[in-house]
Amino acid sequence: MGLAILFVYGYPIIRLFDFSMRRIRGASGPFIGFDNYRFVLRNPIFQEAVRHNLFLLVGVPILIIIALIFASLLFEQLKGWKFYRFAFFLPYILAVPVIGIVFSYLLMLHGALNETLRFLRLDFLALDWIGSPNIALKTLLAIIVWKEMGFGIVLFFARLMSVSEEIYDAAKIDGANWWQTLWYITIPQLQIVIEFFAIVTIINLLSWIFAYVYTITRGGPGTSTQVMELWIFNKVARGAPNPGMGAAASVILFLGTIVLIFTLLRLRMRVGEEE
Amino acid sequence: MRKTRMFMIFFFALVLLFSITIVFAGNGEEEEGTSESVEKGPEPVELVFWWWGQQEAPGLEDWVNETVELFEKEYPHITVETVLQATENVIDDFITASAAGTPPDLQYFWNGIYHQEQVWMGYIEPLNDWIPAEELKHMYASELSNFQGKQYRAGWYLLPMTWIYNKKLFKEAGVPANMTPPKTWDEFIKVCEMLKKAGIIPIGAGFKDGWWGEHNTGHGLVQQEDHVADTTKLLVGEYKWSNPRWHEHWKRLEQLINADYINDDANSLELYPGMELLLTGKCAMTQSIGSYVPEAEKQLGVENVGVMKYPTFGIGKLAEMPIMDVQGVGISSQSKHKKEAAEFIRFMHRPDRLTAMWEMVKIFPANDTWDGEKYIEGPNLRTMWTWFQGENTAWIPNMIAWAFDSEVMHVAPQMMMTGATTDDIVKLAEEVIARWKEENPDLLESHKKWAGVK
């Protein structure tokens, strides 16, 4: 059993490390040590891609805050809350390429959004959302937040449904307002789920956003929305002759993500011990 | 818990069994077709043919199926299994399969570097030993299919690389007949200005996916060249991009962008939506490919559509030549049935099959013995056919390494659209070339050999 698991998960990773140290031509190539890593790390486009991935991590607190607020509002079970729950979750179940293509049409300079804004005489808001290097990455982030928040909302909401109502009743009796309830009851109750959601989102924003970038901006204009995954794709696919560099970048991304998550977990454990 | 463990063991055993079955089934197939069976002839032979092209030449699949059917009738001991590939897989699948020792016998290949790198890996068989020289020389595959005196592809169908313009919009803007279409750069700028003043977008483009930038380099850089090998000399560093001769095409593009002759939303459109601006009458000119012309004629009316070359500004010997790209087919070096595969290529080039290709798909067959004059109708198609019959040049982006393609040519127009200058692009080009050379010393040598650079 252990061997089987080792083979299924371990073998591809070992091969990836092996690839990363070769000048791959076809299925293999000469061993060149850490040259591919040197080439990757000094590559200005890869460096830019890393910066963009790190910028996108801004999405983690944004997603958590939005999901928290909406989950709490749903928990109040206001009129029509089931419809809102469905509406929030809907984007999450749509395929990313579908969302990417739809948004790339909506957000063109002369796309539906800008034409609507112009019709409303809000021309100053009709920006080149995906065609301007100053805005394109932020546009991508907004689309990612729109799509991914549904998962956070449903996750938080499901956890809230299992919290004892007595705690909330007690808070009401004590005269806690909505924000106080959120801060002193809801968030502590959701702590584990928030941590889980944060980790999943970090992994997503580092290594699961290829489909967004590929379908919406293709990394452009110029290199303004280049991310690590797209850079790797350009090195390993489409007949690119140097998959070794793509493999080296994949190893860097893999190890970087592990280090980041491990650090977060360690931090969490330390906080837990102090508490 | 125990049940779960049992299930997991069963699941992995199943996966293992499945993998072993596939591996052994693969080996069995390889042993069937030994070279001995080729000699005997009547032994059954199964050819596998991976191809692409339906995407850019709708109807080609019917032609392939019919060709296979007729071939199998004529050679009853041979069957041909065809597999239509997705665009993203055309190159990678063949490389992966070759590396694994299970390539198809016949493979569709794009031109130039898109198959030369596989030639350098030893995956493609030269055709010279399998197809008589007298026939092979007419199966036009362009000089980009040759390496060290051997030809690795036979041409299949031609792709004239053209510009298309809307005659009706030219008239509306008052463009005089002697500038319809513009032939020199000065005329081109005058026409663009007239169109702009008339409220018409002169050039329709889509930069987002990068291909427009590659097309523009293909149309522009070649005008400065005396021979297509100059492209490789730029790639390997023998010529410098900083030399004004070699970045003049970017200067011209910068001029077009800065004068607002290109649609302002080019950065949020891809190549084909950019071209479609012409079909919907929103722009007057666009760079395109020959197979797109019939669609433009259908949408705008034959009388309103014209084809033209990119107006001349260059000083190279190739400056005024039309550009002709060609898609092709080759044989895997690991094929056990090279003789039969070559026979199939020869069959594809039989006069009746060439005529059928034109009649069924309306694309130009890549064979200069085919009497196109007899069949091709319409002024635009006939013009492009004369480009093929006369002196023409190859599509030089097909000579450029992918790193330069994706990191420079694709992004140059996008960057210019948002304020970058030719100097910025030249600096980027020099940096990318320097990195590419250090990272790929073996490819550098192969490129030099390909272009005959010492």
XYZ file of C-alpha atoms in Angstrom:
729
model
C 0.000 0.000 0.000
C 2.734 2.432 1.073
C 4.739 1.494 -1.989
C 1.796 2.108 -4.266
C 1.229 5.573 -2.774
C 4.939 6.307 -3.035
C 4.869 5.309 -6.682
C 1.754 7.305 -7.596
C 2.786 10.506 -5.807
C 6.529 10.154 -5.361
C 7.606 9.078 -8.833
C 6.319 12.179 -10.687
C 7.993 14.437 -8.133
C 11.291 12.574 -8.431
C 11.061 12.818 -12.219
C 10.306 16.522 -11.909
C 13.484 17.047 -9.860
C 15.404 14.936 -12.375
C 14.027 16.975 -15.315
C 14.951 20.196 -13.581
C 18.609 19.248 -13.694
C 18.770 18.331 -17.348
C 18.738 20.144 -20.648
C 15.686 18.269 -21.849
C 15.410 17.461 -25.513
C 12.497 15.121 -26.111
C 12.176 12.889 -23.046
C 15.588 13.451 -21.471
C 18.883 15.228 -21.972
C 22.314 15.864 -20.513
C 22.708 16.533 -16.789
C 23.515 20.212 -16.227
C 23.315 20.455 -12.436
C 21.634 23.567 -11.119
C 21.989 25.586 -14.329
C 18.247 25.541 -14.997
C 17.619 26.971 -11.524
C 20.164 29.724 -12.194
C 18.532 30.494 -15.535
C 15.083 30.634 -13.961
C 16.018 32.775 -10.979
C 17.849 35.367 -13.043
C 15.089 35.568 -15.645
C 13.439 39.010 -15.322
C 10.083 37.749 -16.598
C 10.057 34.960 -14.014
C 10.978 37.486 -11.323
C 8.092 39.637 -12.459
C 5.808 36.591 -12.422
C 6.784 35.906 -8.793
C 6.030 39.514 -7.869
C 2.632 39.227 -9.530
C 1.836 35.998 -7.680
C 2.793 37.680 -4.407
C 0.618 40.680 -5.272
C -2.306 38.354 -5.893
C -1.953 37.072 -2.321
C -3.630 40.347 -1.341
C -6.694 38.388 -2.382
C -6.413 36.133 0.691
C -7.478 38.724 3.329
C -9.943 40.269 0.875
C -11.595 36.895 0.289
C -11.682 36.092 3.985
C -13.240 39.432 4.909
C -15.862 39.311 2.148
C -16.714 35.678 2.864
C -17.007 36.420 6.587
C -19.347 39.333 6.086
C -21.602 37.549 3.627
C -21.634 34.298 5.606
C -22.653 36.228 8.705
C -25.392 38.016 6.798
C -26.668 34.710 5.437
C -26.602 33.306 8.958
C -29.063 36.030 9.959
C -31.423 34.253 7.561
C -32.805 37.473 6.144
C -35.603 37.293 3.597
C -34.443 35.462 0.466
C -31.242 34.153 2.090
C -31.442 30.844 0.190
C -31.430 32.678 -3.113
C -28.437 34.777 -2.015
C -26.596 31.639 -0.912
C -27.189 30.137 -4.341
C -26.185 33.369 -6.100
C -22.922 33.670 -4.135
C -21.997 30.051 -4.740
C -22.903 29.999 -8.424
C -19.641 31.510 -9.747
C -17.669 28.908 -7.818
C -19.240 26.006 -9.697
C -18.658 27.561 -13.118
C -15.565 26.404 -14.976
C -12.698 28.914 -14.868
C -12.183 28.959 -18.664
C -15.860 29.793 -19.141
C -15.588 32.656 -16.674
C -12.328 33.754 -18.266
C -13.753 33.929 -21.759
C -16.952 35.650 -20.649
C -15.040 38.272 -18.658
C -12.530 38.833 -21.440
C -15.455 39.841 -23.677
C -17.198 41.867 -20.978
C -14.071 43.782 -20.079
C -12.765 44.707 -23.515
C -12.236 48.404 -24.120
C -15.421 48.406 -26.178
C -17.008 45.542 -24.271
C -20.392 45.389 -22.537
C -19.220 46.871 -19.234
C -17.625 49.948 -20.774
C -20.470 50.478 -23.211
C -22.882 50.414 -20.271
C -20.733 52.888 -18.365
C -20.601 55.180 -21.384
C -24.360 54.916 -21.779
C -24.698 56.025 -18.159
C -22.341 58.939 -18.922
C -19.701 57.454 -16.643
C -17.024 57.555 -19.334
C -14.290 58.246 -16.793
C -14.901 54.753 -15.392
C -14.690 53.049 -18.791
C -11.095 51.843 -18.498
C -9.093 49.402 -20.610
C -9.562 46.729 -17.952
C -7.505 43.971 -19.531
C -5.594 45.994 -22.123
C -3.784 48.381 -19.815
C -0.712 47.160 -17.937
C -1.594 49.389 -14.974
C -4.974 47.794 -14.395
C -4.907 44.307 -15.880
C -3.492 42.508 -12.822
C -5.977 44.210 -10.502
C -8.781 43.232 -12.884
C -7.614 39.625 -12.701
C -7.590 39.792 -8.909
C -11.143 41.140 -8.868
C -12.354 38.302 -11.101
C -10.598 35.713 -8.943
C -12.165 37.172 -5.791
C -15.610 37.188 -7.444
C -15.256 33.527 -8.419
C -13.614 32.149 -5.276
C -15.598 33.965 -2.593
C -18.525 31.572 -2.986
C -16.441 28.741 -1.597
C -15.476 30.792 1.474
C -19.053 31.931 2.070
C -20.489 28.424 1.947
C -17.646 27.034 4.046
C -18.058 29.672 6.754
C -21.827 29.484 6.597
C -21.799 25.698 7.035
C -19.606 26.046 10.114
C -21.821 28.774 11.545
C -24.866 26.537 11.194
C -23.242 24.101 13.616
C -22.479 26.717 16.262
C -24.751 26.496 19.272
C -27.500 29.116 19.071
C -27.221 29.632 22.812
C -23.956 31.504 22.344
C -25.637 33.998 20.030
C -28.668 34.274 22.279
C -26.368 35.054 25.197
C -24.631 37.738 23.165
C -27.984 39.292 22.283
C -29.015 39.327 25.907
C -25.709 40.986 26.769
C -26.548 43.676 24.186
C -23.813 42.876 21.655
C -24.307 44.601 18.320
C -23.705 42.946 14.902
C -20.029 43.874 14.707
C -19.354 42.807 18.295
C -21.036 39.482 17.636
C -18.957 39.058 14.517
C -15.702 39.929 16.259
C -16.158 38.145 19.580
C -18.224 35.131 18.583
C -18.368 34.431 14.872
C -14.679 34.850 14.064
C -13.400 32.785 17.011
C -15.894 30.064 16.156
C -14.735 30.073 12.560
C -11.011 30.165 13.327
C -10.174 26.652 12.107
C -12.279 27.038 8.964
C -10.739 30.439 8.235
C -7.259 28.930 8.515
C -8.223 26.122 6.163
C -9.722 28.562 3.681
C -6.644 30.816 3.902
C -4.304 27.924 3.129
C -6.409 26.683 0.237
C -6.601 30.211 -1.162
C -2.842 30.723 -0.847
C -2.260 27.507 -2.773
C -4.811 28.614 -5.370
C -3.287 32.039 -5.840
C 0.207 30.629 -6.163
C -0.401 27.617 -8.305
C -3.985 27.371 -9.528
C -4.605 30.588 -11.436
C -3.244 29.552 -14.806
C -6.684 29.172 -16.370
C -7.686 32.718 -15.356
C -4.554 34.292 -16.787
C -4.473 32.174 -19.921
C -8.071 32.866 -20.863
C -8.304 36.508 -19.822
C -4.975 38.223 -20.516
C -2.464 35.582 -21.697
C 0.041 37.240 -19.380
C -0.145 40.599 -21.118
C -0.206 43.349 -22.057
C 3.544 42.871 -22.259
C 4.314 40.911 -19.134
C 2.009 42.823 -16.819
C -0.052 39.775 -15.788
C 2.594 37.117 -16.173
C 2.429 34.560 -13.337
C 4.611 31.595 -12.474
C 2.281 28.962 -13.908
C 1.991 30.706 -17.251
C 5.760 31.139 -17.385
C 6.160 27.409 -16.717
C 3.568 26.594 -19.382
C 5.461 28.693 -21.916
C 8.624 26.769 -21.106
C 7.201 23.267 -21.238
C 4.377 23.382 -23.753
C 3.670 24.718 -27.227
C 6.816 23.094 -28.546
C 9.100 25.140 -26.310
C 12.437 23.378 -26.414
C 13.447 23.760 -22.783
C 11.141 21.874 -20.437
C 14.061 21.577 -17.994
C 13.687 25.245 -17.101
C 9.949 24.773 -16.716
C 10.633 21.833 -14.391
C 13.073 23.923 -12.336
C 10.488 26.690 -12.005
C 7.896 24.085 -10.982
C 10.204 22.816 -8.246
C 10.712 26.387 -7.032
C 6.949 26.961 -6.998
C 6.358 23.622 -5.256
C 8.957 24.234 -2.566
C 7.931 27.880 -2.156
C 4.313 26.906 -1.553
C 5.297 24.200 0.925
C 7.589 26.571 2.854
C 4.881 29.232 2.982
C 2.216 26.859 4.235
C 4.578 25.171 6.689
C 5.511 28.589 8.096
C 1.851 29.499 8.481
C 1.094 26.255 10.275
C 4.077 26.688 12.585
C 2.929 30.190 13.340
C -0.533 28.907 14.081
C 0.841 26.225 16.412
C 2.958 28.792 18.265
C -0.048 31.106 18.690
C -2.085 28.137 19.877
C 0.570 27.188 22.440
C 0.795 30.764 23.721
C -2.998 30.880 24.101
C -11.359 1.248 8.523
C -10.523 -2.250 7.334
C -12.970 -1.921 4.476
C -11.368 1.350 3.412
C -7.918 -0.259 3.447
C -9.172 -3.200 1.389
C -10.734 -0.790 -1.093
C -7.501 1.206 -1.408
C -5.463 -1.975 -1.997
C -7.970 -3.122 -4.599
C -7.927 0.314 -6.276
C -4.145 0.513 -6.551
C -3.942 -3.098 -7.738
C -6.406 -2.178 -10.471
C -4.365 0.881 -11.483
C -1.184 -1.236 -11.568
C -2.872 -3.931 -13.649
C -4.213 -1.337 -16.057
C -0.754 0.260 -16.472
C 0.892 -3.129 -17.096
C -1.769 -3.985 -19.692
C -1.159 -0.734 -21.540
C 2.637 -1.173 -21.502
C 2.462 -4.714 -22.862
C -0.233 -3.894 -25.402
C 2.047 -1.135 -26.713
C 4.993 -3.506 -27.073
C 2.879 -5.972 -28.999
C 1.954 -3.350 -31.561
C 5.585 -2.454 -32.146
C 6.546 -6.001 -32.937
C 3.830 -6.483 -35.534
C 5.327 -4.294 -38.205
C 8.916 -5.354 -38.736
C 10.984 -4.040 -41.596
C 10.844 -7.570 -43.011
C 7.102 -7.230 -43.611
C 7.722 -4.116 -45.744
C 9.871 -6.168 -48.072
C 7.224 -8.830 -48.462
C 4.636 -6.245 -49.490
C 1.389 -8.208 -49.218
C 1.774 -8.451 -45.433
C -0.888 -6.208 -43.890
C 0.441 -2.811 -42.896
C -1.256 -0.286 -40.664
C -0.138 3.308 -41.062
C -0.939 5.841 -38.374
C -1.289 9.453 -39.489
C -1.589 12.318 -36.983
C -2.689 15.497 -38.599
C -4.012 19.018 -38.045
C -5.501 21.552 -40.425
C -9.268 21.228 -40.278
C -9.086 24.237 -37.933
C -7.583 26.555 -40.538
C -8.910 24.804 -43.629
C -12.476 23.658 -42.923
C -13.340 20.703 -45.126
C -9.860 19.221 -45.078
C -11.070 16.311 -42.953
C -13.372 15.175 -45.771
C -10.467 15.341 -48.188
C -8.249 13.312 -45.836
C -10.963 10.674 -45.388
C -11.547 10.393 -49.121
C -7.825 10.212 -49.823
C -7.422 7.417 -47.275
C -10.362 5.523 -48.761
C -8.966 5.712 -52.292
C -5.460 4.854 -51.110
C -6.709 1.773 -49.259
C -8.539 0.649 -52.379
C -5.394 0.950 -54.431
C -3.197 -0.672 -51.772
C -5.471 -3.295 -50.180
C -2.767 -4.523 -47.801
C -2.378 -1.045 -46.237
C -4.789 0.620 -43.861
C -4.397 4.219 -42.677
C -5.634 5.269 -39.274
C -5.999 9.045 -39.059
C -6.047 11.069 -35.846
C -7.072 14.724 -35.955
C -4.992 16.653 -33.411
C -5.902 19.678 -31.303
C -3.876 22.839 -31.956
C -2.108 22.679 -28.589
C -0.965 19.097 -29.245
C 0.431 19.302 -32.754
C 4.044 19.664 -31.663
C 4.126 18.190 -28.184
C 2.341 14.929 -28.942
C 4.778 13.951 -31.640
C 7.793 14.775 -29.446
C 6.377 12.858 -26.487
C 5.402 9.872 -28.618
C 8.799 9.847 -30.333
C 10.579 9.972 -26.993
C 8.435 7.056 -25.829
C 9.174 5.119 -29.034
C 5.566 5.123 -30.224
C 5.245 7.916 -32.800
C 2.814 7.810 -35.714
C 4.221 6.832 -39.115
C 3.068 10.075 -40.694
C 2.875 13.416 -38.937
C 1.560 16.813 -39.937
C 4.213 19.490 -39.414
C 4.158 23.262 -39.304
C 6.978 24.892 -41.145
C 10.515 25.776 -40.092
C 11.517 25.626 -36.465
C 8.248 23.875 -35.582
C 9.649 20.713 -37.120
C 13.376 21.460 -37.394
C 13.899 21.047 -33.649
C 12.447 17.571 -34.028
C 14.780 16.965 -36.958
C 17.684 17.874 -34.661
C 16.380 15.413 -32.076
C 16.490 12.742 -34.767
C 12.736 12.138 -34.783
C 12.018 12.883 -38.458
C 13.137 10.893 -41.460
C 14.590 12.732 -44.472
C 12.339 12.133 -47.455
C 15.101 12.063 -50.042
C 15.640 8.289 -49.711
C 11.951 7.478 -49.992
C 10.475 9.800 -52.598
C 12.080 10.169 -56.035
C 13.920 13.502 -56.321
C 11.964 14.452 -59.428
C 8.698 14.230 -57.471
C 9.970 15.625 -54.190
C 11.164 18.869 -55.731
C 7.603 19.680 -56.804
C 6.107 18.943 -53.356
C 6.773 22.521 -52.319
C 7.755 22.623 -48.659
C 9.902 25.809 -48.788
C 13.568 25.971 -47.953
C 12.699 25.983 -44.243
C 12.116 22.217 -44.474
C 15.718 21.493 -45.406
C 18.626 20.744 -43.125
C 22.118 19.968 -44.335
C 21.002 19.021 -47.822
C 18.078 16.808 -46.809
C 14.357 17.578 -47.030
C 12.295 16.561 -44.034
C 8.777 17.546 -45.064
C 6.618 17.405 -48.154
C 4.331 20.382 -48.630
C 0.619 19.784 -48.201
C -1.248 23.079 -48.669
C -0.145 26.674 -49.112
C -0.799 29.638 -46.871
C -0.255 32.924 -48.687
C 0.556 35.500 -45.988
C -1.409 38.485 -47.152
C -3.069 41.750 -46.187
C -6.747 42.170 -46.991
C -8.437 45.510 -47.628
C -12.000 46.737 -48.020
C -12.397 48.479 -51.385
C -15.719 50.005 -50.418
C -14.237 51.789 -47.395
C -11.300 52.940 -49.517
C -13.784 54.552 -51.903
C -15.730 56.132 -49.057
C -12.524 57.710 -47.783
C -11.680 59.005 -51.254
C -8.544 56.906 -51.739
C -7.476 57.333 -55.383
C -7.290 54.334 -57.686
C -3.501 54.504 -57.974
C -3.226 53.919 -54.227
C -5.786 51.098 -54.144
C -4.063 49.229 -52.722
C -1.053 51.183 -51.414
C 2.262 49.753 -52.570
C 4.871 51.916 -50.881
C 5.086 53.014 -47.264
C 4.394 56.644 -48.159
C 1.249 55.644 -49.990
C 0.279 53.460 -47.053
C 0.560 56.347 -44.591
C -1.412 58.643 -46.916
C -4.169 56.033 -47.220
C -4.244 55.492 -43.448
C -4.580 59.239 -42.905
C -7.409 59.538 -45.413
C -9.268 56.653 -43.808
C -8.767 58.072 -40.331
C -10.068 61.478 -41.430
C -13.137 59.746 -42.858
C -13.800 58.204 -39.440
C -12.721 54.697 -40.519
C -10.230 52.630 -38.527
C -7.407 52.082 -41.036
C -5.971 48.839 -39.590
C -7.792 46.210 -37.551
C -5.635 44.272 -35.107
C -5.710 42.092 -32.015
C -2.526 41.961 -29.933
C -3.689 40.024 -26.873
C -2.573 36.524 -27.830
C 0.636 37.794 -29.397
C 0.249 36.329 -32.879
C -0.371 39.707 -34.500
C 3.093 40.779 -33.354
C 4.580 37.686 -34.932
C 2.691 38.322 -38.173
C 3.861 41.909 -38.251
C 7.481 40.843 -37.840
C 6.934 38.327 -40.626
C 5.655 41.016 -42.987
C 8.076 43.719 -41.920
C 11.465 42.281 -41.006
C 11.679 40.225 -44.184
C 11.713 43.456 -46.210
C 15.127 44.282 -44.777
C 16.599 40.877 -45.587
C 18.584 39.691 -48.576
C 18.001 36.065 -47.644
C 15.786 34.401 -45.059
C 18.928 33.133 -43.314
C 19.395 36.740 -42.116
C 16.673 35.933 -39.582
C 18.805 33.206 -38.054
C 21.846 35.476 -38.106
C 19.864 37.860 -35.909
C 18.871 35.010 -33.644
C 22.391 33.661 -33.167
C 23.851 37.114 -32.645
C 25.804 37.515 -35.860
C 23.612 40.513 -36.675
C 22.451 42.928 -33.970
C 18.916 44.136 -33.411
C 20.410 47.501 -32.454
C 21.419 48.000 -36.091
C 18.664 50.288 -37.507
C 18.270 47.988 -40.496
C 17.069 45.168 -38.269
C 14.588 47.096 -36.166
C 13.112 49.283 -38.874
C 9.950 47.143 -38.911
C 9.308 48.014 -35.260
C 9.847 51.717 -36.041
C 7.174 51.451 -38.717
C 4.810 49.668 -36.346
C 5.449 52.334 -33.713
C 4.556 54.951 -36.316
C 1.231 53.218 -37.058
C 0.362 52.869 -33.378
C 1.331 56.426 -32.417
C -0.681 57.872 -35.297
C -3.757 55.965 -34.094
C -4.060 54.016 -37.323
C -4.751 50.833 -35.357
C -7.936 50.180 -33.349
C -7.585 51.442 -29.784
C -8.803 48.170 -28.244
C -6.129 46.024 -29.928
C -4.666 45.025 -26.554
C -7.920 43.435 -25.476
C -8.555 41.571 -28.741
C -6.911 38.415 -30.065
C -5.612 37.922 -33.609
C -8.795 36.604 -35.210
C -11.251 39.011 -33.520
C -8.869 41.736 -34.719
C -9.127 40.408 -38.274
C -12.894 40.170 -37.946
C -13.078 43.953 -37.685
C -12.554 43.851 -41.433
C -15.393 41.383 -41.951
C -17.810 43.593 -40.029
C -16.746 46.672 -41.973
C -15.219 48.337 -38.906
C -11.721 48.643 -40.346
C -10.301 49.034 -43.832
C -7.225 46.771 -43.734
C -5.880 43.842 -41.780
C -2.996 41.410 -41.991
C -4.287 37.925 -42.622
C -3.789 34.579 -44.319
C -4.945 33.404 -47.733
C -7.440 30.875 -46.392
C -9.305 33.789 -44.754
C -9.933 35.567 -48.073
C -12.959 33.475 -49.187
C -14.668 34.249 -45.852
C -14.000 37.976 -46.313
C -15.423 37.783 -49.842
C -18.487 35.964 -48.543
C -19.122 38.598 -45.873
C -18.270 41.759 -47.814
C -18.838 40.683 -51.418
C -16.069 39.721 -53.831
C -16.145 43.161 -55.430
C -15.347 44.843 -52.087
C -12.366 42.727 -51.100
C -8.771 43.058 -52.265
C -5.522 41.361 -51.303
C -2.241 43.226 -51.011
C 1.324 42.852 -49.819
C 2.544 44.817 -46.798
C 3.564 48.142 -48.376
C 7.240 48.363 -49.096
C 9.690 50.278 -46.947
C 12.562 47.803 -46.866
C 15.944 47.821 -48.562
C 16.549 44.070 -48.646
C 16.388 41.875 -51.732
C 13.239 40.249 -50.332
C 11.471 43.597 -49.804
C 8.858 43.318 -52.525
C 8.378 39.598 -52.623
C 5.077 37.990 -51.650
C 5.230 35.649 -48.697
C 4.202 32.032 -48.956
C 3.982 29.726 -45.981
C 3.217 26.056 -46.363
C 1.938 23.303 -44.089
C 3.403 19.877 -44.584
C 3.716 16.239 -43.727
C 6.668 14.046 -42.838
C 7.634 10.537 -41.765
C 8.783 9.490 -38.326
C 12.351 8.191 -38.224
C 11.047 5.353 -36.029
C 8.331 4.278 -38.452
C 8.518 0.620 -39.414
C 6.657 1.405 -42.633
C 8.566 4.271 -44.203
C 8.107 2.935 -47.702
C 4.331 2.766 -47.339
C 4.226 6.147 -45.578
C 6.152 7.691 -48.476
C 3.723 6.042 -50.865
C 0.857 7.713 -49.048
C 2.529 11.134 -49.372
C 3.022 10.496 -53.097
C -0.647 9.549 -53.324
C -1.621 12.833 -51.620
C 0.232 14.612 -54.429
C -1.403 12.765 -57.314
C -2.993 15.287 -59.721
C -6.527 14.052 -59.014
C -6.004 14.441 -55.248
C -4.575 17.944 -55.691
C -7.583 18.993 -57.737
C -9.911 17.371 -55.199
C -8.191 19.393 -52.452
C -8.967 22.607 -54.275
C -12.514 21.591 -55.102
C -13.373 20.313 -51.629
C -11.469 22.756 -49.418
C -10.599 25.734 -51.624
C -6.989 25.816 -50.455
C -3.974 25.819 -52.730
C -2.265 22.421 -52.946
C 1.478 22.656 -52.320
C 2.588 21.252 -55.622
C 3.887 23.386 -58.453
C 2.877 20.865 -61.113
C -0.810 21.364 -60.341
C -2.506 23.475 -62.979
C -4.216 26.001 -60.736
C -4.932 28.407 -63.595
C -7.483 25.922 -64.837
C -9.457 25.754 -61.616
C -8.932 28.904 -59.552
C -11.540 31.575 -60.038
C -11.886 35.073 -58.611
C -9.390 37.940 -58.775
C -8.051 37.643 -55.219
C -7.451 33.915 -55.282
C -5.854 34.162 -58.711
C -3.589 36.981 -57.479
C -2.387 34.858 -54.583
C -1.846 31.883 -56.886
C 0.428 34.049 -59.053
C 2.411 34.859 -55.888
C 3.132 31.155 -55.542
C 4.059 30.712 -59.177
C 6.422 33.670 -59.186
C 9.331 34.440 -56.921
C 8.262 34.444 -53.285
C 9.812 34.210 -49.861
C 9.259 32.086 -46.769
C 7.496 33.092 -43.563
C 10.432 34.060 -41.368
C 8.768 33.849 -37.933
C 9.018 30.095 -38.575
C 12.792 30.422 -38.201
C 12.745 32.010 -34.783
C 13.158 30.212 -31.465
C 10.057 30.113 -29.303
C 11.683 32.135 -26.492
C 12.147 35.084 -28.845
C 8.721 34.533 -30.305
C 6.910 34.623 -26.985
C 9.090 37.102 -25.103
C 9.716 39.672 -27.838
C 7.667 39.397 -31.029
C 4.413 38.639 -29.244
C 4.689 41.418 -26.690
C 6.234 44.208 -28.813
C 2.919 45.623 -30.144
C 1.264 45.267 -26.724
C 4.081 47.230 -25.140
C 4.071 49.883 -27.860
C 0.339 50.275 -27.444
C 0.994 51.329 -23.854
C 3.897 53.659 -24.486
C 7.028 51.565 -25.115
C 9.346 52.668 -27.921
C 11.335 50.765 -30.523
C 14.424 51.317 -28.360
C 12.712 49.498 -25.488
C 11.884 46.571 -27.771
C 15.434 46.450 -29.165
C 16.843 46.348 -25.632
C 14.448 43.555 -24.729
C 15.346 41.655 -27.920
C 19.083 41.806 -27.173
C 18.519 40.614 -23.594
C 16.313 37.709 -24.631
C 18.762 36.620 -27.333
C 21.697 36.707 -24.881
C 19.809 34.571 -22.384
C 18.544 32.131 -25.019
C 22.082 31.566 -26.346
C 23.475 30.754 -22.907
C 20.566 28.482 -22.031
C 20.554 26.532 -25.309
C 24.118 26.069 -26.584
C 23.145 22.964 -28.574
C 20.213 24.676 -30.303
C 22.433 27.640 -31.059
C 24.780 25.356 -32.972
C 21.878 23.682 -34.801
C 20.419 27.040 -35.802
C 23.836 28.073 -37.128
C 24.079 24.898 -39.199
C 20.541 25.401 -40.463
C 21.309 28.884 -41.699
C 24.821 28.051 -42.832
C 26.398 30.423 -40.296
C 30.011 29.603 -39.453
